[in-house]
Amino acid sequence: NSKVIQTPRYLVKGQGQKAKMRCIPEKGHPVVFWYQQNKNNEFKFLINFQNQEVLQQIDMTEKRFSAECPSNSPCSLEIQSSEAGDSALYLCAGLDTEVFFGKGTRLTVV
Amino acid sequence: GQQVQQSPASLVLQEGENAELQCNFSTSLNSMQWFYQRPGGSLVSLFYNPSGTKHSGRLTSTTVIKERRSSLHISSSQTTDSGTYLCALELEGNNAPRFGAGTKLSVKP
């Protein structure tokens, strides 16, 4: 069983719509990462948090995404205005000593 | 340049054959982790291996930090081993782990 819970598993949105996905990391994982995996299986780092604070994020995330990781609530990643190129598998991971991934949210933008 | 390189990119085996997957890296790291990704997308951690050799059933992982390489050996492959195998470098601090492009394994009956 995955220690990191992601919802929903599948998400279908129209272009321009908001797309929001959630992640509940394992308790005791102080660092949370979001990755985007494209159809070529390439991983793109999006953003990471340590104890609710953003550590690093890429430019795309800064401009078109909003993300937060509040205490006592799920972490979330939201695309403000979905584009076709955002269709991908979005993976959340928690870092303790090693990295544990959730099962991902597969976003399709039609 | 690419910090993590995996080889081969793809591999086709007959059931029962062995496989050796390689991961080479060009940067210093804290640790190395191997994952198996099912065709549906879920990532399963196989080994957390900062150095040395670890065994788990038919799988063996060996990491040699000073040579900047790690390998994953699969013995007596089964059709259910088919999928993508990924190595990830865990860097110092809390920087995001860096992934290789993966080895896509297909085991034929």
PDB file of C-alpha atoms in Angstrom:
ATOM      1  CA  ASN A   1       0.000   0.000   0.000  1.00  0.00           C
ATOM      2  CA  SER A   2       1.239   3.430  -0.904  1.00  0.00           C
ATOM      3  CA  LYS A   3       2.239   5.607   2.020  1.00  0.00           C
ATOM      4  CA  VAL A   4       1.377   8.705   0.002  1.00  0.00           C
ATOM      5  CA  ILE A   5      -2.252   9.123  -1.019  1.00  0.00           C
ATOM      6  CA  GLN A   6      -3.136  11.056  -4.155  1.00  0.00           C
ATOM      7  CA  THR A   7      -6.594  12.032  -5.372  1.00  0.00           C
ATOM      8  CA  PRO A   8      -8.185  11.882  -7.812  1.00  0.00           C
ATOM      9  CA  ARG A   9      -6.556   9.081  -9.794  1.00  0.00           C
ATOM     10  CA  TYR A  10      -7.926  10.477 -13.043  1.00  0.00           C
ATOM     11  CA  LEU A  11      -8.923  14.014 -13.981  1.00  0.00           C
ATOM     12  CA  VAL A  12     -10.342  15.291 -17.269  1.00  0.00           C
ATOM     13  CA  LYS A  13     -10.563  19.032 -17.899  1.00  0.00           C
ATOM     14  CA  GLY A  14     -11.237  21.323 -20.818  1.00  0.00           C
ATOM     15  CA  GLN A  15      -8.667  23.841 -21.933  1.00  0.00           C
ATOM     16  CA  GLY A  16      -8.796  26.909 -19.752  1.00  0.00           C
ATOM     17  CA  GLN A  17     -10.373  25.102 -16.827  1.00  0.00           C
ATOM     18  CA  LYS A  18      -8.795  24.786 -13.405  1.00  0.00           C
ATOM     19  CA  ALA A  19      -7.407  21.398 -12.482  1.00  0.00           C
ATOM     20  CA  LYS A  20      -6.771  20.570  -8.845  1.00  0.00           C
ATOM     21  CA  MET A  21      -5.158  17.492  -7.384  1.00  0.00           C
ATOM     22  CA  ARG A  22      -4.369  16.553  -3.824  1.00  0.00           C
ATOM     23  CA  CYS A  23      -1.724  14.629  -1.947  1.00  0.00           C
ATOM     24  CA  ILE A  24      -1.624  13.373   1.626  1.00  0.00           C
ATOM     25  CA  PRO A  25       1.969  12.556   2.515  1.00  0.00           C
ATOM     26  CA  GLU A  26       2.925  10.060   5.181  1.00  0.00           C
ATOM     27  CA  LYS A  27       3.171  11.628   8.614  1.00  0.00           C
ATOM     28  CA  GLY A  28       6.806  12.265   9.343  1.00  0.00           C
ATOM     29  CA  HIS A  29       7.717  13.119   5.777  1.00  0.00           C
ATOM     30  CA  PRO A  30       8.862  16.711   6.169  1.00  0.00           C
ATOM     31  CA  VAL A  31       9.603  17.216   2.491  1.00  0.00           C
ATOM     32  CA  VAL A  32       7.010  16.817  -0.291  1.00  0.00           C
ATOM     33  CA  PHE A  33       7.740  16.909  -4.026  1.00  0.00           C
ATOM     34  CA  TRP A  34       5.520  17.228  -7.074  1.00  0.00           C
ATOM     35  CA  TYR A  35       6.642  15.871 -10.428  1.00  0.00           C
ATOM     36  CA  GLN A  36       5.055  15.837 -13.848  1.00  0.00           C
ATOM     37  CA  GLN A  37       5.712  12.722 -15.941  1.00  0.00           C
ATOM     38  CA  ASN A  38       4.986  13.115 -19.639  1.00  0.00           C
ATOM     39  CA  LYS A  39       4.020  10.493 -22.202  1.00  0.00           C
ATOM     40  CA  ASN A  40       7.729   9.851 -22.863  1.00  0.00           C
ATOM     41  CA  ASN A  41       8.135   8.886 -19.202  1.00  0.00           C
ATOM     42  CA  GLU A  42      10.310  11.921 -18.527  1.00  0.00           C
ATOM     43  CA  PHE A  43      10.104  13.365 -15.031  1.00  0.00           C
ATOM     44  CA  LYS A  44       9.876  17.125 -14.597  1.00  0.00           C
ATOM     45  CA  PHE A  45      10.278  18.501 -11.103  1.00  0.00           C
ATOM     46  CA  LEU A  46       7.599  21.103 -10.349  1.00  0.00           C
ATOM     47  CA  ILE A  47       7.830  22.187  -6.721  1.00  0.00           C
ATOM     48  CA  ASN A  48       8.807  20.982  -3.290  1.00  0.00           C
ATOM     49  CA  PHE A  49       7.826  21.920   0.233  1.00  0.00           C
ATOM     50  CA  GLN A  50       9.426  21.530   3.603  1.00  0.00           C
ATOM     51  CA  ASN A  51       7.104  21.911   6.539  1.00  0.00           C
ATOM     52  CA  GLN A  52       4.559  23.891   4.532  1.00  0.00           C
ATOM     53  CA  GLU A  53       7.143  26.263   3.035  1.00  0.00           C
ATOM     54  CA  VAL A  54       8.110  26.233  -0.642  1.00  0.00           C
ATOM     55  CA  LEU A  55      11.733  25.202  -1.070  1.00  0.00           C
ATOM     56  CA  GLN A  56      12.100  25.273  -4.846  1.00  0.00           C
ATOM     57  CA  GLN A  57       9.850  25.599  -7.862  1.00  0.00           C
ATOM     58  CA  ILE A  58      10.317  25.916 -11.576  1.00  0.00           C
ATOM     59  CA  ASP A  59       9.230  28.943 -13.544  1.00  0.00           C
ATOM     60  CA  MET A  60       6.166  27.227 -15.048  1.00  0.00           C
ATOM     61  CA  THR A  61       4.893  26.337 -11.619  1.00  0.00           C
ATOM     62  CA  GLU A  62       5.416  29.833 -10.369  1.00  0.00           C
ATOM     63  CA  LYS A  63       3.369  31.342 -13.172  1.00  0.00           C
ATOM     64  CA  ARG A  64       0.552  28.931 -13.961  1.00  0.00           C
ATOM     65  CA  PHE A  65       0.261  26.676 -10.980  1.00  0.00           C
ATOM     66  CA  SER A  66      -0.662  27.260  -7.389  1.00  0.00           C
ATOM     67  CA  ALA A  67       0.464  24.829  -4.752  1.00  0.00           C
ATOM     68  CA  GLU A  68       0.328  24.610  -1.032  1.00  0.00           C
ATOM     69  CA  CYS A  69       1.029  22.150   1.712  1.00  0.00           C
ATOM     70  CA  PRO A  70      -0.788  23.386   4.855  1.00  0.00           C
ATOM     71  CA  SER A  71      -0.384  21.652   8.168  1.00  0.00           C
ATOM     72  CA  ASN A  72      -3.184  19.200   8.990  1.00  0.00           C
ATOM     73  CA  SER A  73      -4.597  19.387   5.456  1.00  0.00           C
ATOM     74  CA  PRO A  74      -3.764  17.696   2.168  1.00  0.00           C
ATOM     75  CA  CYS A  75      -1.130  19.238  -0.062  1.00  0.00           C
ATOM     76  CA  SER A  76      -2.570  20.483  -3.338  1.00  0.00           C
ATOM     77  CA  LEU A  77      -1.418  21.373  -6.814  1.00  0.00           C
ATOM     78  CA  GLU A  78      -3.734  23.416  -9.009  1.00  0.00           C
ATOM     79  CA  ILE A  79      -3.319  24.460 -12.618  1.00  0.00           C
ATOM     80  CA  GLN A  80      -5.056  27.787 -12.984  1.00  0.00           C
ATOM     81  CA  SER A  81      -5.841  27.501 -16.684  1.00  0.00           C
ATOM     82  CA  SER A  82      -5.248  24.061 -18.166  1.00  0.00           C
ATOM     83  CA  GLU A  83      -3.483  23.676 -21.491  1.00  0.00           C
ATOM     84  CA  ALA A  84      -3.284  20.609 -23.728  1.00  0.00           C
ATOM     85  CA  GLY A  85       0.405  20.274 -22.902  1.00  0.00           C
ATOM     86  CA  ASP A  86      -0.460  19.826 -19.225  1.00  0.00           C
ATOM     87  CA  SER A  87      -1.836  16.358 -19.939  1.00  0.00           C
ATOM     88  CA  ALA A  88       0.446  14.104 -17.919  1.00  0.00           C
ATOM     89  CA  LEU A  89       0.790  11.987 -14.812  1.00  0.00           C
ATOM     90  CA  TYR A  90       1.302  14.160 -11.740  1.00  0.00           C
ATOM     91  CA  LEU A  91       3.207  12.404  -8.989  1.00  0.00           C
ATOM     92  CA  CYS A  92       3.522  13.458  -5.383  1.00  0.00           C
ATOM     93  CA  ALA A  93       6.329  12.089  -3.239  1.00  0.00           C
ATOM     94  CA  GLY A  94       7.303  12.320   0.397  1.00  0.00           C
ATOM     95  CA  LEU A  95      10.888  12.236   1.573  1.00  0.00           C
ATOM     96  CA  ASP A  96      11.924  10.717   4.832  1.00  0.00           C
ATOM     97  CA  THR A  97      15.233   8.945   4.364  1.00  0.00           C
ATOM     98  CA  GLU A  98      14.022   7.543   1.073  1.00  0.00           C
ATOM     99  CA  VAL A  99      11.384   8.733  -1.346  1.00  0.00           C
ATOM    100  CA  PHE A 100       7.866   7.327  -1.411  1.00  0.00           C
ATOM    101  CA  PHE A 101       5.505   8.074  -4.269  1.00  0.00           C
ATOM    102  CA  GLY A 102       1.756   8.189  -4.480  1.00  0.00           C
ATOM    103  CA  LYS A 103      -0.049   6.475  -7.350  1.00  0.00           C
ATOM    104  CA  GLY A 104      -0.411   9.733  -9.212  1.00  0.00           C
ATOM    105  CA  THR A 105      -3.167  11.766 -10.800  1.00  0.00           C
ATOM    106  CA  ARG A 106      -3.476  11.313 -14.544  1.00  0.00           C
ATOM    107  CA  LEU A 107      -4.671  14.593 -16.023  1.00  0.00           C
ATOM    108  CA  THR A 108      -6.132  14.746 -19.501  1.00  0.00           C
ATOM    109  CA  VAL A 109      -6.835  18.178 -20.944  1.00  0.00           C
ATOM    110  CA  VAL A 110      -9.229  17.977 -23.879  1.00  0.00           C
TER     111      VAL A 110
ATOM    112  CA  GLY B   1      24.341  17.655 -19.431  1.00  0.00           C
ATOM    113  CA  GLN B   2      22.191  14.832 -18.217  1.00  0.00           C
ATOM    114  CA  GLN B   3      23.112  13.891 -14.662  1.00  0.00           C
ATOM    115  CA  VAL B   4      21.557  10.433 -14.699  1.00  0.00           C
ATOM    116  CA  GLN B   5      21.882   8.021 -17.579  1.00  0.00           C
ATOM    117  CA  GLN B   6      20.230   4.633 -17.695  1.00  0.00           C
ATOM    118  CA  SER B   7      20.998   1.783 -20.039  1.00  0.00           C
ATOM    119  CA  PRO B   8      19.721   0.041 -21.944  1.00  0.00           C
ATOM    120  CA  ALA B   9      16.737   2.176 -22.872  1.00  0.00           C
ATOM    121  CA  SER B  10      14.738  -0.955 -23.577  1.00  0.00           C
ATOM    122  CA  LEU B  11      15.245  -4.666 -23.169  1.00  0.00           C
ATOM    123  CA  VAL B  12      13.337  -7.717 -24.342  1.00  0.00           C
ATOM    124  CA  LEU B  13      13.878 -11.022 -22.571  1.00  0.00           C
ATOM    125  CA  GLN B  14      12.535 -14.513 -22.710  1.00  0.00           C
ATOM    126  CA  GLU B  15      11.089 -15.694 -19.423  1.00  0.00           C
ATOM    127  CA  GLY B  16      13.833 -17.176 -17.272  1.00  0.00           C
ATOM    128  CA  GLU B  17      16.636 -14.999 -18.631  1.00  0.00           C
ATOM    129  CA  ASN B  18      18.593 -12.601 -16.437  1.00  0.00           C
ATOM    130  CA  ALA B  19      18.834  -8.834 -16.863  1.00  0.00           C
ATOM    131  CA  GLU B  20      21.401  -6.246 -15.831  1.00  0.00           C
ATOM    132  CA  LEU B  21      20.230  -2.635 -15.773  1.00  0.00           C
ATOM    133  CA  GLN B  22      22.711   0.193 -15.388  1.00  0.00           C
ATOM    134  CA  CYS B  23      22.512   3.676 -13.930  1.00  0.00           C
ATOM    135  CA  ASN B  24      25.447   6.072 -14.302  1.00  0.00           C
ATOM    136  CA  PHE B  25      25.574   9.499 -12.773  1.00  0.00           C
ATOM    137  CA  SER B  26      27.764  12.539 -13.129  1.00  0.00           C
ATOM    138  CA  THR B  27      27.246  14.283  -9.804  1.00  0.00           C
ATOM    139  CA  SER B  28      27.898  13.582  -6.165  1.00  0.00           C
ATOM    140  CA  LEU B  29      24.893  12.271  -4.344  1.00  0.00           C
ATOM    141  CA  ASN B  30      23.521  11.284  -0.985  1.00  0.00           C
ATOM    142  CA  SER B  31      21.920   8.093  -2.152  1.00  0.00           C
ATOM    143  CA  MET B  32      20.450   6.118  -4.986  1.00  0.00           C
ATOM    144  CA  GLN B  33      16.967   4.647  -5.217  1.00  0.00           C
ATOM    145  CA  TRP B  34      15.565   2.169  -7.735  1.00  0.00           C
ATOM    146  CA  PHE B  35      11.887   2.188  -8.678  1.00  0.00           C
ATOM    147  CA  TYR B  36       9.631  -0.031 -10.726  1.00  0.00           C
ATOM    148  CA  GLN B  37       6.837   1.690 -12.575  1.00  0.00           C
ATOM    149  CA  ARG B  38       3.867  -0.398 -13.571  1.00  0.00           C
ATOM    150  CA  PRO B  39       2.277   0.214 -16.966  1.00  0.00           C
ATOM    151  CA  GLY B  40      -0.552   2.035 -15.170  1.00  0.00           C
ATOM    152  CA  GLY B  41       1.884   4.515 -13.646  1.00  0.00           C
ATOM    153  CA  SER B  42       2.322   3.561  -9.978  1.00  0.00           C
ATOM    154  CA  LEU B  43       5.899   3.783  -8.737  1.00  0.00           C
ATOM    155  CA  VAL B  44       7.121   1.101  -6.375  1.00  0.00           C
ATOM    156  CA  SER B  45      10.367   1.507  -4.485  1.00  0.00           C
ATOM    157  CA  LEU B  46      12.618  -1.500  -5.045  1.00  0.00           C
ATOM    158  CA  PHE B  47      15.803  -0.454  -3.292  1.00  0.00           C
ATOM    159  CA  TYR B  48      17.111   2.432  -1.294  1.00  0.00           C
ATOM    160  CA  ASN B  49      20.784   1.819  -1.761  1.00  0.00           C
ATOM    161  CA  PRO B  50      23.341   4.461  -0.800  1.00  0.00           C
ATOM    162  CA  SER B  51      26.228   2.053  -1.309  1.00  0.00           C
ATOM    163  CA  GLY B  52      27.096  -1.604  -1.509  1.00  0.00           C
ATOM    164  CA  THR B  53      24.883  -4.496  -2.472  1.00  0.00           C
ATOM    165  CA  LYS B  54      21.339  -5.271  -1.421  1.00  0.00           C
ATOM    166  CA  HIS B  55      19.179  -8.265  -2.243  1.00  0.00           C
ATOM    167  CA  SER B  56      15.445  -8.705  -2.412  1.00  0.00           C
ATOM    168  CA  GLY B  57      14.189 -11.985  -3.823  1.00  0.00           C
ATOM    169  CA  ARG B  58      15.294 -12.201  -7.439  1.00  0.00           C
ATOM    170  CA  LEU B  59      16.555  -8.605  -7.425  1.00  0.00           C
ATOM    171  CA  THR B  60      20.024  -7.361  -6.524  1.00  0.00           C
ATOM    172  CA  SER B  61      21.153  -3.754  -6.435  1.00  0.00           C
ATOM    173  CA  THR B  62      24.796  -2.680  -6.307  1.00  0.00           C
ATOM    174  CA  THR B  63      25.877   0.938  -5.907  1.00  0.00           C
ATOM    175  CA  VAL B  64      29.518   1.999  -6.208  1.00  0.00           C
ATOM    176  CA  ILE B  65      29.607   5.690  -5.344  1.00  0.00           C
ATOM    177  CA  LYS B  66      33.235   6.368  -6.282  1.00  0.00           C
ATOM    178  CA  GLU B  67      32.612   4.875  -9.725  1.00  0.00           C
ATOM    179  CA  ARG B  68      29.329   6.802 -10.009  1.00  0.00           C
ATOM    180  CA  ARG B  69      27.244   3.856 -10.985  1.00  0.00           C
ATOM    181  CA  SER B  70      24.494   1.616  -9.724  1.00  0.00           C
ATOM    182  CA  SER B  71      23.101  -1.577 -11.203  1.00  0.00           C
ATOM    183  CA  LEU B  72      19.950  -3.612 -10.842  1.00  0.00           C
ATOM    184  CA  HIS B  73      20.160  -7.326 -11.563  1.00  0.00           C
ATOM    185  CA  ILE B  74      17.018  -9.345 -12.201  1.00  0.00           C
ATOM    186  CA  SER B  75      17.485 -13.090 -12.168  1.00  0.00           C
ATOM    187  CA  SER B  76      15.132 -15.661 -13.695  1.00  0.00           C
ATOM    188  CA  SER B  77      12.881 -12.992 -15.184  1.00  0.00           C
ATOM    189  CA  GLN B  78       9.109 -13.452 -15.228  1.00  0.00           C
ATOM    190  CA  THR B  79       6.451 -11.894 -17.431  1.00  0.00           C
ATOM    191  CA  THR B  80       5.226  -9.920 -14.423  1.00  0.00           C
ATOM    192  CA  ASP B  81       8.613  -8.138 -14.286  1.00  0.00           C
ATOM    193  CA  SER B  82       7.640  -6.242 -17.437  1.00  0.00           C
ATOM    194  CA  GLY B  83       7.495  -2.509 -16.903  1.00  0.00           C
ATOM    195  CA  THR B  84       9.822   0.450 -16.549  1.00  0.00           C
ATOM    196  CA  TYR B  85      12.728   0.519 -14.124  1.00  0.00           C
ATOM    197  CA  LEU B  86      13.895   3.934 -12.953  1.00  0.00           C
ATOM    198  CA  CYS B  87      16.874   5.030 -10.917  1.00  0.00           C
ATOM    199  CA  ALA B  88      16.789   8.261  -8.948  1.00  0.00           C
ATOM    200  CA  LEU B  89      19.634  10.216  -7.412  1.00  0.00           C
ATOM    201  CA  GLU B  90      19.000  11.788  -4.065  1.00  0.00           C
ATOM    202  CA  LEU B  91      21.148  14.858  -3.811  1.00  0.00           C
ATOM    203  CA  GLU B  92      22.453  16.644  -0.760  1.00  0.00           C
ATOM    204  CA  GLY B  93      19.992  18.822   1.082  1.00  0.00           C
ATOM    205  CA  ASN B  94      16.352  18.526   0.107  1.00  0.00           C
ATOM    206  CA  ASN B  95      16.854  19.024  -3.604  1.00  0.00           C
ATOM    207  CA  ALA B  96      14.447  17.089  -5.776  1.00  0.00           C
ATOM    208  CA  PRO B  97      15.685  13.598  -6.677  1.00  0.00           C
ATOM    209  CA  ARG B  98      16.883  13.380 -10.286  1.00  0.00           C
ATOM    210  CA  PHE B  99      15.480  10.583 -12.403  1.00  0.00           C
ATOM    211  CA  GLY B 100      16.969   8.673 -15.260  1.00  0.00           C
ATOM    212  CA  ALA B 101      14.921   8.095 -18.403  1.00  0.00           C
ATOM    213  CA  GLY B 102      14.273   4.503 -17.370  1.00  0.00           C
ATOM    214  CA  THR B 103      14.750   1.058 -18.851  1.00  0.00           C
ATOM    215  CA  LYS B 104      11.629  -0.415 -20.392  1.00  0.00           C
ATOM    216  CA  LEU B 105      11.700  -4.166 -19.817  1.00  0.00           C
ATOM    217  CA  SER B 106       9.519  -6.617 -21.666  1.00  0.00           C
ATOM    218  CA  VAL B 107       9.594 -10.276 -20.662  1.00  0.00           C
ATOM    219  CA  LYS B 108       8.047 -12.678 -23.160  1.00  0.00           C
ATOM    220  CA  PRO B 109       6.540 -16.021 -22.126  1.00  0.00           C
TER     221      PRO B 109
END
